[in-house]
N, CA, C and O atoms as CSV, one atom per row, in Angstrom:
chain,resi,resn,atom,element,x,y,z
A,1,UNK,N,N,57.558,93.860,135.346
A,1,UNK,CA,C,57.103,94.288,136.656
A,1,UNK,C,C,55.656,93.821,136.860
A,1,UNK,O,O,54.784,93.860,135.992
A,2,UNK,N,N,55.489,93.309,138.296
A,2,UNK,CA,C,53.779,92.634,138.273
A,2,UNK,C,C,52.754,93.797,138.284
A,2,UNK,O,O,53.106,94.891,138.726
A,3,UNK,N,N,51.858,93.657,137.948
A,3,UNK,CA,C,50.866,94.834,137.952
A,3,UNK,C,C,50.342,94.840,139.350
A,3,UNK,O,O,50.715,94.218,140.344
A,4,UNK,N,N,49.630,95.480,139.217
A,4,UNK,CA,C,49.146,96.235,141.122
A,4,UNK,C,C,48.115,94.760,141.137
A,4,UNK,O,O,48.649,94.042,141.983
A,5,UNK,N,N,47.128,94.166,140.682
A,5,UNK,CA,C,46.619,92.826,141.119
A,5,UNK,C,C,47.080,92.001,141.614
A,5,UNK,O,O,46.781,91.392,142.641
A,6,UNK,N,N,48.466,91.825,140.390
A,6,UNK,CA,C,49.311,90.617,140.909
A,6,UNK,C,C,50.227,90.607,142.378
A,6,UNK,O,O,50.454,89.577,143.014
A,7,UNK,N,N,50.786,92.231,142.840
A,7,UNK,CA,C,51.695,92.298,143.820
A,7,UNK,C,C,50.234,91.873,145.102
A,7,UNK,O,O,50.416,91.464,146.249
A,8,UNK,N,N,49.175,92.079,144.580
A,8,UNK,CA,C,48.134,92.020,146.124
A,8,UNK,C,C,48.011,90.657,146.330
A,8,UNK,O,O,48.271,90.080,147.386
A,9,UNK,N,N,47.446,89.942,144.887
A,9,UNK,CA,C,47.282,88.328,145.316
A,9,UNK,C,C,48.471,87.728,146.146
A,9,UNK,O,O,48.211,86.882,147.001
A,10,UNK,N,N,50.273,88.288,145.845
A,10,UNK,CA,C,51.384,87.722,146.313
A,10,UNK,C,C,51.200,88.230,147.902
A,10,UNK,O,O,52.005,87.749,148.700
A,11,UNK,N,N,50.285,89.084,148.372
A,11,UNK,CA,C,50.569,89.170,149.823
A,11,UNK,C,C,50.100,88.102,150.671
A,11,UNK,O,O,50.652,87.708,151.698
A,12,UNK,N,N,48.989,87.648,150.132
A,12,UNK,CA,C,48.971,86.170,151.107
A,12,UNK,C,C,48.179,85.201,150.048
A,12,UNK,O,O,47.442,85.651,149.170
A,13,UNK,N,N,48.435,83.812,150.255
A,13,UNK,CA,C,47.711,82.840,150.024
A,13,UNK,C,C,46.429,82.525,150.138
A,13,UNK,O,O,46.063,81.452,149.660
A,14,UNK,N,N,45.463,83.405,150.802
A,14,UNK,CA,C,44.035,83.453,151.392
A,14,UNK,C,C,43.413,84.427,150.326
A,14,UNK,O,O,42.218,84.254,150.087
A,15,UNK,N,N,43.945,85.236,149.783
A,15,UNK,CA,C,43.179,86.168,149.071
A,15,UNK,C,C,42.800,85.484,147.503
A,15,UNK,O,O,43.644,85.176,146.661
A,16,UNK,N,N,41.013,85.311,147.332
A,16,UNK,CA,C,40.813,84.973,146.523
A,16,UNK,C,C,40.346,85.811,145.617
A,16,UNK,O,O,39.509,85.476,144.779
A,17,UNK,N,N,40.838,86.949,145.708
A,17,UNK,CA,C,39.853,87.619,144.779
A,17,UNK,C,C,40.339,89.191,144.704
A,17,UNK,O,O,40.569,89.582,145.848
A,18,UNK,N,N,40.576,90.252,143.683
A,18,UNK,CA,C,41.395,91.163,143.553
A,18,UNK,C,C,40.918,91.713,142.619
A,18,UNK,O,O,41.035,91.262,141.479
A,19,UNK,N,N,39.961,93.342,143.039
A,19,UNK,CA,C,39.799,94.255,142.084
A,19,UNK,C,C,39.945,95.535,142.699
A,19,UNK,O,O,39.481,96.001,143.740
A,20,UNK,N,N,40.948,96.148,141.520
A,20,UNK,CA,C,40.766,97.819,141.841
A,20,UNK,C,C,39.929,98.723,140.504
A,20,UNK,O,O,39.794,98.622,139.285
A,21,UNK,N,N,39.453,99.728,141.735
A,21,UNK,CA,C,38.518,100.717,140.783
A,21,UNK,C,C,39.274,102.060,141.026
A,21,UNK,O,O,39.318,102.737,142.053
A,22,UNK,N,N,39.842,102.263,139.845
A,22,UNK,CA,C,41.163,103.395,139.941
A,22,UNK,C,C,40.680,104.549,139.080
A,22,UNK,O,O,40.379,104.242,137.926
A,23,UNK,N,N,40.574,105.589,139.369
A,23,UNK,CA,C,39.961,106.618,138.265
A,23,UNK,C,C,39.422,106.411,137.405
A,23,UNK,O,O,39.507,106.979,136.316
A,24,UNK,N,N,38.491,105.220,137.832
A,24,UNK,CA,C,36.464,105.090,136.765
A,24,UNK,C,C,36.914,104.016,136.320
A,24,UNK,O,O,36.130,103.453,135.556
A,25,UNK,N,N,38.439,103.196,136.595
A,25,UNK,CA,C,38.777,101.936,135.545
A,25,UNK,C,C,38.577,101.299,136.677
A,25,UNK,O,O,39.107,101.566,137.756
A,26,UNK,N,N,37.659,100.279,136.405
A,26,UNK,CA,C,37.367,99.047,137.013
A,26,UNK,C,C,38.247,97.452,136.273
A,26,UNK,O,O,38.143,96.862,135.197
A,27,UNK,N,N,39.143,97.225,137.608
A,27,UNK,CA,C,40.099,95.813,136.997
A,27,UNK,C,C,39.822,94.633,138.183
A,27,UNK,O,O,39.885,94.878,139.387
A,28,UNK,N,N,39.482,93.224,137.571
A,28,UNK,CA,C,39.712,92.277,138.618
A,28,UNK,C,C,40.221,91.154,138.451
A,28,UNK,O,O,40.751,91.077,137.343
A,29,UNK,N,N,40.308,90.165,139.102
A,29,UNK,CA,C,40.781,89.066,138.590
A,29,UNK,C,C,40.499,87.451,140.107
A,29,UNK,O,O,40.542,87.421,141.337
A,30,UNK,N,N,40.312,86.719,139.319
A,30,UNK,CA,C,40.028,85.315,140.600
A,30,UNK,C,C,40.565,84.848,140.828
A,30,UNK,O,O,40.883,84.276,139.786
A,31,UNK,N,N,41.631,84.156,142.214
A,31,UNK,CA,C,41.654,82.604,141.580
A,31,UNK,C,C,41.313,81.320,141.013
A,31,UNK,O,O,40.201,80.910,141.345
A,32,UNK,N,N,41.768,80.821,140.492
A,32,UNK,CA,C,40.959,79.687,139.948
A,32,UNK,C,C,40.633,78.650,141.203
A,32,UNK,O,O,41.212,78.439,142.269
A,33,UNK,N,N,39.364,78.065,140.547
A,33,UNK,CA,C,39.004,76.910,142.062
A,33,UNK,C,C,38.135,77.145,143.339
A,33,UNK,O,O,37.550,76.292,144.006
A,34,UNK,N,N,38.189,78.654,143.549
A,34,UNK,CA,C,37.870,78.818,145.130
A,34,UNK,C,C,36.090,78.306,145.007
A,34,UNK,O,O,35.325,78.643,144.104
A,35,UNK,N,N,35.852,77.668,145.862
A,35,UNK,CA,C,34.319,77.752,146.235
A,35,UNK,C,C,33.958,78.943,147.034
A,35,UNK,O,O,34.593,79.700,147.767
A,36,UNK,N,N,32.807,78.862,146.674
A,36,UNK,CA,C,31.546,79.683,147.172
A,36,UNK,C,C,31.719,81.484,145.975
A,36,UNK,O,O,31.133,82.566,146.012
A,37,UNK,N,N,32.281,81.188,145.525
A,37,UNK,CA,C,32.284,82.497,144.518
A,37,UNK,C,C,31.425,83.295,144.151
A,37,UNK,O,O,30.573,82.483,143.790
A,38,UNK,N,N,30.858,84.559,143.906
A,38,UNK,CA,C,29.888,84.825,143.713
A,38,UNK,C,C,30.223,84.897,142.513
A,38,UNK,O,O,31.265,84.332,142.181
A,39,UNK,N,N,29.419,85.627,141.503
A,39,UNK,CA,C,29.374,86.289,139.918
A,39,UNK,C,C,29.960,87.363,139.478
A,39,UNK,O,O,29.725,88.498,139.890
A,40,UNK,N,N,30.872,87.020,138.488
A,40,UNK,CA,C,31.720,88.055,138.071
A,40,UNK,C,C,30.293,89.332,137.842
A,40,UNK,O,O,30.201,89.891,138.935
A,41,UNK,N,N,29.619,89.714,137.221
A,41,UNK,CA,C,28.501,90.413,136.907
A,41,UNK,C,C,28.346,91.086,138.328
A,41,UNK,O,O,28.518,92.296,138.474
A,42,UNK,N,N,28.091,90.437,139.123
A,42,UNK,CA,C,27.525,91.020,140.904
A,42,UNK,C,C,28.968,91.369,141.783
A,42,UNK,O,O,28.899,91.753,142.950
A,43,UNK,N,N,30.016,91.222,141.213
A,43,UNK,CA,C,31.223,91.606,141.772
A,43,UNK,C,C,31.264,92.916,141.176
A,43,UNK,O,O,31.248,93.963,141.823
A,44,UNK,N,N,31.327,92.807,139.657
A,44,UNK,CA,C,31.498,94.462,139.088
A,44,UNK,C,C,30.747,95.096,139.859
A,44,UNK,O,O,31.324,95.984,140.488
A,45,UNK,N,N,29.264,94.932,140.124
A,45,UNK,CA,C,28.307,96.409,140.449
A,45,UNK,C,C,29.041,96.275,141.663
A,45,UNK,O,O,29.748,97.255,141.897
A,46,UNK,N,N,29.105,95.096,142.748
A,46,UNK,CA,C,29.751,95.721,144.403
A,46,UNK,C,C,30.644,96.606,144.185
A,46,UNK,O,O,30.572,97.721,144.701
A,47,UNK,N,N,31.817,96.166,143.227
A,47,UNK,CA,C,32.972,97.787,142.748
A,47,UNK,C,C,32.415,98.711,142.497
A,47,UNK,O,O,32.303,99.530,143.409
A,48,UNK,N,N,31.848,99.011,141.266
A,48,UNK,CA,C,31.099,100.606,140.996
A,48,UNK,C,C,30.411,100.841,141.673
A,48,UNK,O,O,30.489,102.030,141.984
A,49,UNK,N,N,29.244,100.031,142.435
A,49,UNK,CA,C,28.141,101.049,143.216
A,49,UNK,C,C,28.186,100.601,144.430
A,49,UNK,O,O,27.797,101.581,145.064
A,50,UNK,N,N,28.437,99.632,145.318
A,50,UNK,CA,C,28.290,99.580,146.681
A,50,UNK,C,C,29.825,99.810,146.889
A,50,UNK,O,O,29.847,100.948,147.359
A,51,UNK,N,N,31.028,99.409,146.812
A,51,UNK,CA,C,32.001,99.880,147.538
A,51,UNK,C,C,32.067,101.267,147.674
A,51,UNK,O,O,31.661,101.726,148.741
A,52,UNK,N,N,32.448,101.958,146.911
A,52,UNK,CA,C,32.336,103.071,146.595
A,52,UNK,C,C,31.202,104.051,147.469
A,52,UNK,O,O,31.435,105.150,147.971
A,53,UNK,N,N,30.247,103.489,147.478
A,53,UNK,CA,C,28.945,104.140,148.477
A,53,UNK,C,C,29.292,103.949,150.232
A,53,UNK,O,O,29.216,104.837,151.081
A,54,UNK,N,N,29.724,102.364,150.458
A,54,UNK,CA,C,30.349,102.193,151.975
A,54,UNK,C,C,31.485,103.278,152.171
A,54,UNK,O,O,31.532,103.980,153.181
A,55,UNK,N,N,32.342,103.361,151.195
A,55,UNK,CA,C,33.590,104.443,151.657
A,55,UNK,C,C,33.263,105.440,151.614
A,55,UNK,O,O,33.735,106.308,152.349
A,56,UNK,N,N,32.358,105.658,150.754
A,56,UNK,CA,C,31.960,107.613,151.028
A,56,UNK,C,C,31.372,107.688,152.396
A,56,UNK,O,O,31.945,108.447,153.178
A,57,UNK,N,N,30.280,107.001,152.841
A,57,UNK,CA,C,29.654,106.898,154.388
A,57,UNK,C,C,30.844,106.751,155.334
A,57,UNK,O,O,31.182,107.753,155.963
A,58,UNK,N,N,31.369,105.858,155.465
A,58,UNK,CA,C,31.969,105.263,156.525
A,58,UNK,C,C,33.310,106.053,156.591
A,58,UNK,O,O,33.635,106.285,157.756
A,59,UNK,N,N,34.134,106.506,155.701
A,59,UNK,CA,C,35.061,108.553,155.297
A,59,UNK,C,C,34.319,109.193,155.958
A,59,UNK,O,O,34.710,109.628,157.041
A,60,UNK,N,N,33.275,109.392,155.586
A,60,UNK,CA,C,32.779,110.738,156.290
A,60,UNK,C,C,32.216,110.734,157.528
A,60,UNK,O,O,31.977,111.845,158.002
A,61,UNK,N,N,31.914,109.673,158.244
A,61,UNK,CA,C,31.364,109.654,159.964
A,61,UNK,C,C,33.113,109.461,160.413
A,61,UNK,O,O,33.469,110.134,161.380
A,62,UNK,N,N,34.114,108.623,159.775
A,62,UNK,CA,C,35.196,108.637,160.399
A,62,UNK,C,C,36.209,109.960,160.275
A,62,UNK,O,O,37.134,110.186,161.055
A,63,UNK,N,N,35.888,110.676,159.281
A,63,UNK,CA,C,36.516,111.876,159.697
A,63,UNK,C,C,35.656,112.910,160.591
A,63,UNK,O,O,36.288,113.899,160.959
A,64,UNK,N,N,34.639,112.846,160.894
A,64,UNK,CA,C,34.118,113.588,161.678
A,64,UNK,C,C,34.482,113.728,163.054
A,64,UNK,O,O,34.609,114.871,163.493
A,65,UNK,N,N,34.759,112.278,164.159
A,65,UNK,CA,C,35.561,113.035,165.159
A,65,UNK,C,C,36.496,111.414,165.528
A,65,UNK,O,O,37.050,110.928,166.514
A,66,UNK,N,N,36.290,111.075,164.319
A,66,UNK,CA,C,37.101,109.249,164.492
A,66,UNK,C,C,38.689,108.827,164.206
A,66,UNK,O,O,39.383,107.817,164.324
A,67,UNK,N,N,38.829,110.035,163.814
A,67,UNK,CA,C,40.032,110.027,163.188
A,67,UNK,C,C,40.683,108.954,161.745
A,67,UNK,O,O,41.618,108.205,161.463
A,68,UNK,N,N,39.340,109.578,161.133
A,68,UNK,CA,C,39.221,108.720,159.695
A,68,UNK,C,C,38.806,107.397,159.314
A,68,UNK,O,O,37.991,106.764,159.986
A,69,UNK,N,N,39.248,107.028,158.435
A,69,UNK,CA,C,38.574,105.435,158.321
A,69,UNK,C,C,39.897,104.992,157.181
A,69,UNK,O,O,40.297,105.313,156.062
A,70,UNK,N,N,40.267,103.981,158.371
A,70,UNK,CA,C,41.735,103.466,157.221
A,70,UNK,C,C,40.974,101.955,156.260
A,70,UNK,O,O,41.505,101.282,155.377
A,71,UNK,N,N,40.028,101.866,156.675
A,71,UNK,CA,C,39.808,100.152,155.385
A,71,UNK,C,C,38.105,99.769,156.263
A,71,UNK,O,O,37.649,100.232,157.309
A,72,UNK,N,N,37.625,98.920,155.450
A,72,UNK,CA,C,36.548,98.496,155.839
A,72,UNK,C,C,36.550,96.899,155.611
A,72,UNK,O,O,36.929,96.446,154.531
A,73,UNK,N,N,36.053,95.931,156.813
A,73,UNK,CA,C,35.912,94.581,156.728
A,73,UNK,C,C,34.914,94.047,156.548
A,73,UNK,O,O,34.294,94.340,157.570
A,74,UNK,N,N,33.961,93.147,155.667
A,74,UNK,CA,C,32.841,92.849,155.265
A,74,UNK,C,C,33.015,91.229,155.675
A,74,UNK,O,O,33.940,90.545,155.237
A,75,UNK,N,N,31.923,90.697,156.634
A,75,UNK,CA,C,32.048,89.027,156.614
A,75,UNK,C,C,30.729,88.815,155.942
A,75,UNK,O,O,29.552,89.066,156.203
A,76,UNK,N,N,31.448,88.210,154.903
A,76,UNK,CA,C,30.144,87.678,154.029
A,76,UNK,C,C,29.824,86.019,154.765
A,76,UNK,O,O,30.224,85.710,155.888
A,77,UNK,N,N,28.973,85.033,153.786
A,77,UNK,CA,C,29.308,83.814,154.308
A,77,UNK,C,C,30.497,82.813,153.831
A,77,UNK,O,O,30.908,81.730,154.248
A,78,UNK,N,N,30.825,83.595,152.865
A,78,UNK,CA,C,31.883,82.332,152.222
A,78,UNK,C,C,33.370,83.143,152.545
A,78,UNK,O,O,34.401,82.491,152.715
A,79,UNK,N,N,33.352,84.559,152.604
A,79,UNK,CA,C,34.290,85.113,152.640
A,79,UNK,C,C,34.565,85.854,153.462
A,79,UNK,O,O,34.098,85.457,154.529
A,80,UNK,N,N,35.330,87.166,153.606
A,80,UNK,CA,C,35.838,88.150,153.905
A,80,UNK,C,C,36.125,89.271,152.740
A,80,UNK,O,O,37.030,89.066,151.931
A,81,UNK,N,N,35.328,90.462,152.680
A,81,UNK,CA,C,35.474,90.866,151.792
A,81,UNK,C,C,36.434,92.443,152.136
A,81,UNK,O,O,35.735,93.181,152.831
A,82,UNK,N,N,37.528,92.943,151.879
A,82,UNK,CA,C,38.827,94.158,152.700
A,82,UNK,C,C,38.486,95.261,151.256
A,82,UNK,O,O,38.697,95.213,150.044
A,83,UNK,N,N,37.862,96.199,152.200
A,83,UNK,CA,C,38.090,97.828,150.828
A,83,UNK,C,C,38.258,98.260,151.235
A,83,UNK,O,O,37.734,98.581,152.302
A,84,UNK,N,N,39.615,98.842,150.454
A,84,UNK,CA,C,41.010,100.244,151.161
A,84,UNK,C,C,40.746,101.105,150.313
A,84,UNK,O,O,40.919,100.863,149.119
A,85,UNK,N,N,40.297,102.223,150.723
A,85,UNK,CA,C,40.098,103.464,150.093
A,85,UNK,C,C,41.987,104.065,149.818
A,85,UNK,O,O,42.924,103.853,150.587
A,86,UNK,N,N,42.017,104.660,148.773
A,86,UNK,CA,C,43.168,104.976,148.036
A,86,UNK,C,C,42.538,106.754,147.317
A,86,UNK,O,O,41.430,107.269,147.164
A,87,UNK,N,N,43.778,107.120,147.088
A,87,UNK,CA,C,43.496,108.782,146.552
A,87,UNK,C,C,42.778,108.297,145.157
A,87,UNK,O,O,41.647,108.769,145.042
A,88,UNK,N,N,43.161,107.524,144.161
A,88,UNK,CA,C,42.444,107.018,143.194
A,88,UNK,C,C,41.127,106.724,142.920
A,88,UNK,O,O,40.579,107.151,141.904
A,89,UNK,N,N,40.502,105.951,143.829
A,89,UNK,CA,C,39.667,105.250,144.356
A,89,UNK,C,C,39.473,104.422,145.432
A,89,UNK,O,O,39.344,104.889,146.564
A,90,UNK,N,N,39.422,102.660,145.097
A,90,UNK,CA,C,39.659,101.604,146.048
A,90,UNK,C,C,40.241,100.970,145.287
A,90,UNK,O,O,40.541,101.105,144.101
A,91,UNK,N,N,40.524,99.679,146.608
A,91,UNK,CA,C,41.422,98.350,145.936
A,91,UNK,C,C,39.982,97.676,147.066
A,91,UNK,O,O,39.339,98.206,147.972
A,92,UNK,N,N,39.942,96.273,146.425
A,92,UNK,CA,C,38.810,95.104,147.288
A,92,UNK,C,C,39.192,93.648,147.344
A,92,UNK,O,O,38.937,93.006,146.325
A,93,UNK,N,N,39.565,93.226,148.009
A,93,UNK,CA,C,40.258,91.668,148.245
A,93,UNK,C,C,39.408,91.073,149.081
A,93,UNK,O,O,39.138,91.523,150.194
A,94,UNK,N,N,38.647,89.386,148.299
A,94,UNK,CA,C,38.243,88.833,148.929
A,94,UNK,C,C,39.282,87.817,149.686
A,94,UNK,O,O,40.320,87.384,149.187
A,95,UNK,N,N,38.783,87.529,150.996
A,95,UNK,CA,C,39.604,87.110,151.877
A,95,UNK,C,C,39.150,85.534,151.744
A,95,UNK,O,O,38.043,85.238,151.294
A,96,UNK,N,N,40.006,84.653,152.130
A,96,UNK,CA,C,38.983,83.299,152.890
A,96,UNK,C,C,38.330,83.562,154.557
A,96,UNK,O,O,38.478,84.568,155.251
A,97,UNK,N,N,37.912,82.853,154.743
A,97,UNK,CA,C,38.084,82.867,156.233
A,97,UNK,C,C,38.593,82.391,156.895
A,97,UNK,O,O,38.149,82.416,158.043
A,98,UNK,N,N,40.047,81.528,156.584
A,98,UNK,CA,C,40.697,81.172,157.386
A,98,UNK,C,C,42.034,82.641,157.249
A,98,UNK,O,O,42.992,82.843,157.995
A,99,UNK,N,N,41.815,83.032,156.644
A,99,UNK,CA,C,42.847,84.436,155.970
A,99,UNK,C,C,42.998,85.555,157.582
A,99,UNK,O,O,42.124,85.421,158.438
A,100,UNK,N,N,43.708,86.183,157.722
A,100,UNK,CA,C,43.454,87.404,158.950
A,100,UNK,C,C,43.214,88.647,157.806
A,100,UNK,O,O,44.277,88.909,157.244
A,101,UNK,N,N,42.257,89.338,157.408
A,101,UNK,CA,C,41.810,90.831,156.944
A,101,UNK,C,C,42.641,91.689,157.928
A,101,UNK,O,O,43.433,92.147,157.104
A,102,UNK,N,N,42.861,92.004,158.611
A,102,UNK,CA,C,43.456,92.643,159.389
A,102,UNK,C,C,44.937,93.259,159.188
A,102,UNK,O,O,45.424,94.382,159.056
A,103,UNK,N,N,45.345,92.056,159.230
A,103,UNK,CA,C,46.848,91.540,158.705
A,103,UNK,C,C,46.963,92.017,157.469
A,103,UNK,O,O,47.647,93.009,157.218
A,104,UNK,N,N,46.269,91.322,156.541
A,104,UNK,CA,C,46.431,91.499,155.207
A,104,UNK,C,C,45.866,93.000,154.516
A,104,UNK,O,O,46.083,93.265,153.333
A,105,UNK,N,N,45.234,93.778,155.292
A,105,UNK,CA,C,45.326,95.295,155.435
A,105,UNK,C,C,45.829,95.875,155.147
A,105,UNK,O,O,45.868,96.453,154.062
A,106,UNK,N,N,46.884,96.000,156.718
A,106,UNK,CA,C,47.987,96.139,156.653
A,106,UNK,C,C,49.250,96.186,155.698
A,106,UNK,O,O,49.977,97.167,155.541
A,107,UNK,N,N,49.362,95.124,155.176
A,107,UNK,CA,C,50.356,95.046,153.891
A,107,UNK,C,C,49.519,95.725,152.535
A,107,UNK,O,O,50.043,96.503,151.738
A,108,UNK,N,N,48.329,95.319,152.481
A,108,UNK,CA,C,48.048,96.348,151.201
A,108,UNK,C,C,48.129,97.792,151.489
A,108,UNK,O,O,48.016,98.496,150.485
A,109,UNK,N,N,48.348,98.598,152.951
A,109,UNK,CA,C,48.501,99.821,152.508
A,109,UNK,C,C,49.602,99.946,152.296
A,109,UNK,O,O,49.725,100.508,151.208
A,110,UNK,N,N,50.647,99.703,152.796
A,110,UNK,CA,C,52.035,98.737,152.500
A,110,UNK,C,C,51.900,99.223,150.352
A,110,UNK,O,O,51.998,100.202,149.612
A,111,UNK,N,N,51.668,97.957,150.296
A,111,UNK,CA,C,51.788,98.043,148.737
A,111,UNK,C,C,51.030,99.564,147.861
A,111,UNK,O,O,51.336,100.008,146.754
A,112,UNK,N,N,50.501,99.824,148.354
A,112,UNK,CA,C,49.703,101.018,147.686
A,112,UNK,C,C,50.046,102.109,148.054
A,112,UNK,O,O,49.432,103.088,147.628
A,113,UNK,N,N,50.984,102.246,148.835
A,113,UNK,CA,C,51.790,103.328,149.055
A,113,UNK,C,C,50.883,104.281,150.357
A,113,UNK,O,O,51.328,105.385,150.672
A,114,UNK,N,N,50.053,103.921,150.800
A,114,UNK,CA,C,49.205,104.253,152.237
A,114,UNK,C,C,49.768,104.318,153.415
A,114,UNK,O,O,50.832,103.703,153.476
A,115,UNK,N,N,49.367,104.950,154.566
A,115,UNK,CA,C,49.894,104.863,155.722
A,115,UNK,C,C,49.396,103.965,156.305
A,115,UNK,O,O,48.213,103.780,156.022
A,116,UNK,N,N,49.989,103.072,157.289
A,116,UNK,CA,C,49.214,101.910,157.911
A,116,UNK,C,C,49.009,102.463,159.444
A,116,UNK,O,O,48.408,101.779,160.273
């Protein structure tokens, strides 16, 4: 059976990049090849300390009278960066930019067992 990385990379061809931070376990993985990549080193801390910090903010003004906050979209310059808050933690998929985040959302709450 594929592990939860592998079923996310299979949702589209655009996603270069796949880590979840699941009850304090931090997992990721690349494709090979993509340009503009940042550093495995500066990817971990965005998992432990900035994703994690955007979803607690951006949860809590959206449950206040927004009616929650289903995912957050980051345009970096090389990428698209998608964090879906999960009862666990998160999941974080870098996008290309020719990729739709939107779309591909969508199917990860899909896979993670979320409401879309």
């Amino acid at each position: 059976m594929p592990t939860l990385i592998e079923r996310l990379f299979a949702l589209a061809p655009e996603i270069r990049y796949v880590a979840t931070y699941l009850e304090g376990v931090h997992r990721s993985a690349q494709r090979p090849g993509i340009e503009g990549a940042s550093s495995s080193e500066s990817d971990k801390y965005e998992e432990l300390i900035v994703n994690p910090t955007l979803l607690k903010l951006v949860t809590q003004r959206g449950n206040i009278d927004c009616g929650g906050a289903g995912w957050v979209v980051i345009r970096y310059g090389h990428f698209y960066e998608l964090v879906v808050p999960v009862p666990e933690g998160h999941l974080s998929l870098g996008i290309e930019l020719s990729g739709q985040p939107l779309a591909i959302a969508e199917k990860v709450l899909a896979v993670s067992g979320q409401e879309g």
